[in-house]
Structure formats: C-alpha cells, structure tokens
Short mmCIF file of C-alpha atoms in Angstrom, two decimals:
data_model
loop_
_atom_site.label_atom_id
_atom_site.label_comp_id
_atom_site.label_asym_id
_atom_site.label_seq_id
_atom_site.Cartn_x
_atom_site.Cartn_y
_atom_site.Cartn_z
CA MET A 1026 -11.45 71.41 -44.57
CA SER A 1027 -14.57 70.53 -46.51
CA ARG A 1028 -17.90 70.18 -44.77
CA ARG A 1029 -18.13 66.55 -45.96
CA ILE A 1030 -14.87 65.58 -44.17
CA VAL A 1031 -15.97 67.29 -40.93
CA LEU A 1032 -19.29 65.41 -41.01
CA SER A 1033 -17.52 62.10 -41.69
CA VAL A 1034 -15.09 62.64 -38.80
CA THR A 1035 -17.95 63.67 -36.48
CA ALA A 1036 -19.99 60.59 -37.45
CA GLY A 1037 -16.95 58.39 -36.88
CA VAL A 1038 -16.39 59.83 -33.38
CA VAL A 1039 -20.07 59.26 -32.51
CA VAL A 1040 -19.93 55.64 -33.72
CA LEU A 1041 -16.67 54.92 -31.88
CA GLY A 1042 -17.94 56.65 -28.75
CA GLY A 1043 -21.11 54.55 -28.84
CA ALA A 1044 -19.09 51.36 -29.28
CA GLY A 1045 -16.87 52.34 -26.35
CA ALA A 1046 -19.88 53.01 -24.14
CA PHE A 1047 -21.33 49.64 -25.11
CA ALA A 1048 -18.04 47.93 -24.30
CA LEU A 1049 -17.90 49.60 -20.90
CA ALA A 1050 -21.51 48.68 -20.14
CA TYR A 1051 -20.84 45.10 -21.18
CA ALA A 1052 -17.64 44.93 -19.12
CA GLY A 1053 -19.64 46.08 -16.10
CA ASP A 1054 -21.91 43.05 -16.29
CA GLN A 1055 -19.27 40.31 -16.46
CA SER A 1056 -19.70 37.05 -14.55
CA PRO A 1057 -17.59 36.64 -11.40
CA THR A 1058 -13.95 35.70 -11.94
CA LEU A 1059 -11.37 33.97 -9.73
CA ALA A 1060 -7.69 34.78 -9.33
CA HIS A 1061 -4.80 33.65 -7.14
CA SER A 1062 -6.55 30.46 -5.94
CA THR A 1063 -4.54 28.32 -3.53
CA ALA A 1064 -5.31 25.20 -1.54
CA ARG A 1065 -3.36 23.82 1.41
CA TYR A 1066 -3.84 20.49 3.13
CA THR A 1067 -2.07 19.52 6.34
CA ALA A 1068 -2.59 15.97 7.61
CA PRO A 1069 -3.21 15.32 11.30
CA ASP A 1070 -0.01 14.50 13.18
CA GLY A 1071 -0.17 12.64 16.49
CA ASP A 1072 -2.68 14.40 18.73
CA ARG A 1073 -2.73 17.49 16.53
CA ALA A 1074 -5.61 17.92 14.09
CA GLY A 1075 -4.89 18.71 10.47
CA SER A 1076 -6.45 21.36 8.31
CA PHE A 1077 -7.60 22.24 4.84
CA SER A 1078 -7.70 25.83 3.63
CA PHE A 1079 -8.55 27.45 0.31
CA THR A 1080 -8.15 31.11 -0.61
CA THR A 1081 -9.14 32.94 -3.78
CA ASP A 1082 -9.79 36.48 -4.99
CA VAL A 1083 -13.27 36.88 -6.48
CA THR A 1084 -14.13 39.86 -8.68
CA ALA A 1085 -17.74 40.67 -9.53
CA SER A 1086 -18.92 44.01 -10.89
CA SER A 1087 -22.13 43.92 -8.85
CA GLY A 1088 -20.41 42.61 -5.72
CA VAL A 1089 -19.93 39.11 -4.34
CA LYS A 1090 -23.02 37.43 -2.91
CA SER A 1091 -21.58 34.00 -2.06
CA VAL A 1092 -18.67 31.67 -2.72
CA LYS A 1093 -19.17 27.92 -2.25
CA VAL A 1094 -16.18 25.59 -1.91
CA LEU A 1095 -15.95 21.81 -2.33
CA ALA A 1096 -12.80 19.68 -2.16
CA TRP A 1097 -13.23 16.45 -4.11
CA PRO A 1098 -10.98 13.47 -4.89
CA ALA A 1099 -9.82 13.22 -8.49
CA ASN A 1100 -10.92 9.58 -8.63
CA SER A 1101 -14.49 10.25 -7.40
CA SER A 1102 -17.75 10.05 -9.31
CA PHE A 1103 -17.47 13.80 -10.05
CA ALA A 1104 -14.51 13.00 -12.32
CA LYS A 1105 -16.75 10.74 -14.42
CA LYS A 1106 -20.07 12.61 -14.46
CA GLY A 1107 -18.83 16.18 -13.97
CA LEU A 1108 -19.60 18.56 -11.14
CA THR A 1109 -22.61 20.87 -11.58
CA ALA A 1110 -24.00 23.98 -9.92
CA LYS A 1111 -26.71 21.77 -8.45
CA ASP A 1112 -24.00 19.68 -6.72
CA MET A 1113 -22.56 22.88 -5.26
CA ALA A 1114 -25.85 24.23 -3.87
CA ALA A 1115 -25.58 22.49 -0.50
CA VAL A 1116 -21.83 22.83 0.14
CA GLU A 1117 -20.25 25.18 2.66
CA SER A 1118 -19.44 28.82 1.95
CA ALA A 1119 -16.17 30.68 2.16
CA VAL A 1120 -15.84 33.85 4.22
CA CYS A 1121 -15.25 36.86 1.97
CA LYS A 1122 -13.83 40.27 2.85
CA PRO A 1123 -13.35 43.30 0.58
CA SER A 1124 -9.81 43.60 -0.76
CA GLY A 1125 -10.11 46.57 -3.09
CA GLY A 1126 -12.45 47.69 -5.85
CA GLU A 1127 -14.84 44.96 -6.99
CA THR A 1128 -12.63 42.19 -5.55
CA GLU A 1129 -13.07 40.20 -2.35
CA ARG A 1130 -10.59 37.79 -0.75
CA CYS A 1131 -12.49 34.60 0.10
CA THR A 1132 -11.18 31.96 2.50
CA TYR A 1133 -12.52 28.56 3.44
CA LYS A 1134 -10.98 26.66 6.39
CA VAL A 1135 -11.86 23.36 8.00
CA THR A 1136 -10.26 21.15 10.64
CA VAL A 1137 -9.25 17.66 9.50
CA THR A 1138 -9.53 15.05 12.25
CA ARG A 1139 -7.67 11.74 12.31
CA ALA A 1140 -10.97 9.99 11.41
CA ASP A 1141 -11.47 12.38 8.47
CA ALA A 1142 -7.95 11.72 7.19
CA ASP A 1143 -8.20 7.95 7.61
CA GLY A 1144 -11.50 7.87 5.71
CA SER A 1145 -10.33 10.07 2.84
CA PRO A 1146 -9.02 8.73 -0.47
CA ARG A 1147 -5.29 9.23 -1.01
CA GLY A 1148 -3.91 11.04 -4.03
CA GLN A 1149 -4.89 14.06 -6.08
CA TRP A 1150 -7.82 16.26 -5.02
CA HIS A 1151 -9.43 19.24 -6.74
CA VAL A 1152 -11.19 22.27 -5.31
CA ALA A 1153 -14.44 23.36 -6.95
CA VAL A 1154 -15.67 26.92 -6.48
CA MET A 1155 -19.02 28.42 -7.33
CA ALA A 1156 -19.09 32.22 -7.07
CA THR A 1157 -22.38 34.09 -7.23
CA ALA A 1158 -22.54 37.85 -7.78
CA LYS A 1159 -25.17 40.09 -6.20
CA ASP A 1160 -26.84 40.48 -9.62
CA GLY A 1161 -27.29 36.68 -9.82
CA ASP A 1162 -24.48 35.90 -12.30
CA THR A 1163 -22.76 32.66 -11.36
CA MET A 1164 -19.53 30.96 -12.38
CA LEU A 1165 -18.37 27.44 -11.58
CA ASP A 1166 -14.72 26.40 -11.69
CA THR A 1167 -14.52 22.67 -10.95
CA LYS A 1168 -10.71 22.69 -10.72
CA ALA A 1169 -9.83 26.05 -9.21
CA ALA A 1170 -6.91 24.49 -7.29
CA ASP A 1171 -5.36 21.10 -6.59
CA PHE A 1172 -3.71 19.42 -3.61
CA LYS A 1173 -2.58 15.95 -2.55
CA VAL A 1174 -3.67 13.79 0.34
CA GLY A 1175 -0.79 11.50 1.20
#
C-alpha cells in the first residue's frame, strides 16, 4: 500500500472520528423531550369527586428540573393567542420519578369537585407541558395530550 493511501485513510478516520464526537456531544445537550403522554378525566358522580390525571415520560440529558402541566379548553383564549412559556410559569408542577437512564416518569393529579365540573367548559381540552432540564433547556408542548369534558 502506498504511503499516500495510508495517509488519506488515516486523515479520513480522524475526520470521521471528530464528526462522531461532535455528534455525540451535540446529542448530549438536547432539549427535554416527551413520550407516552396520556390524560384521563373522570367527572364527579353523585357524592364522589372526579379526577384529572396526566402522565408523561420526560427525557433530558442533564436531568429533569421541573415539569409544569396545564389543562386548557380548546375554545379558550389560548387557542386564539397561543400558549407561551410565560403563561406556564405559574402553573402547578408534576411529580417526577426516575424511570431509567435520563428519563423520568412525571405525573400530575388533581381532584375535580362538582363545582369545578359545573364551571368548566364542555368539549375538547388540551394538556400543555413545559419541561425544564437541569441545564436550563426548556421545551413547551401546548398539545401534549387531549381529553373531553362531557
């Protein structure tokens, strides 16, 4: 094999190795992602309170700092103006527990009283989620899951 071919192959391996290292470094700093998001609404029945629950898996390379959850009616002002991170700042947080690797299972649960149900718009609702990683990266999914209030 000529010396020129060996040098070309060596240079190619160094370039590809550097690109691979860059790709791995970049993949390590990805914004949080959601998977397997589900919402469940149960209306109050007689003397029994109802409930709303939302569960999602959040993956963040630096770890999960917080997950905010907001259920909102599809015919609300958010549908017209759009939901922002600023809107999510004051909403309640989900409880997150490690579920393997860089992923945490996050759950939000709330009791729905008869008064809550009677005062809520009927029809389609969406669940907005804002996940913040420990390194400060944030992602907002304004329609992570849907449910109906009948």
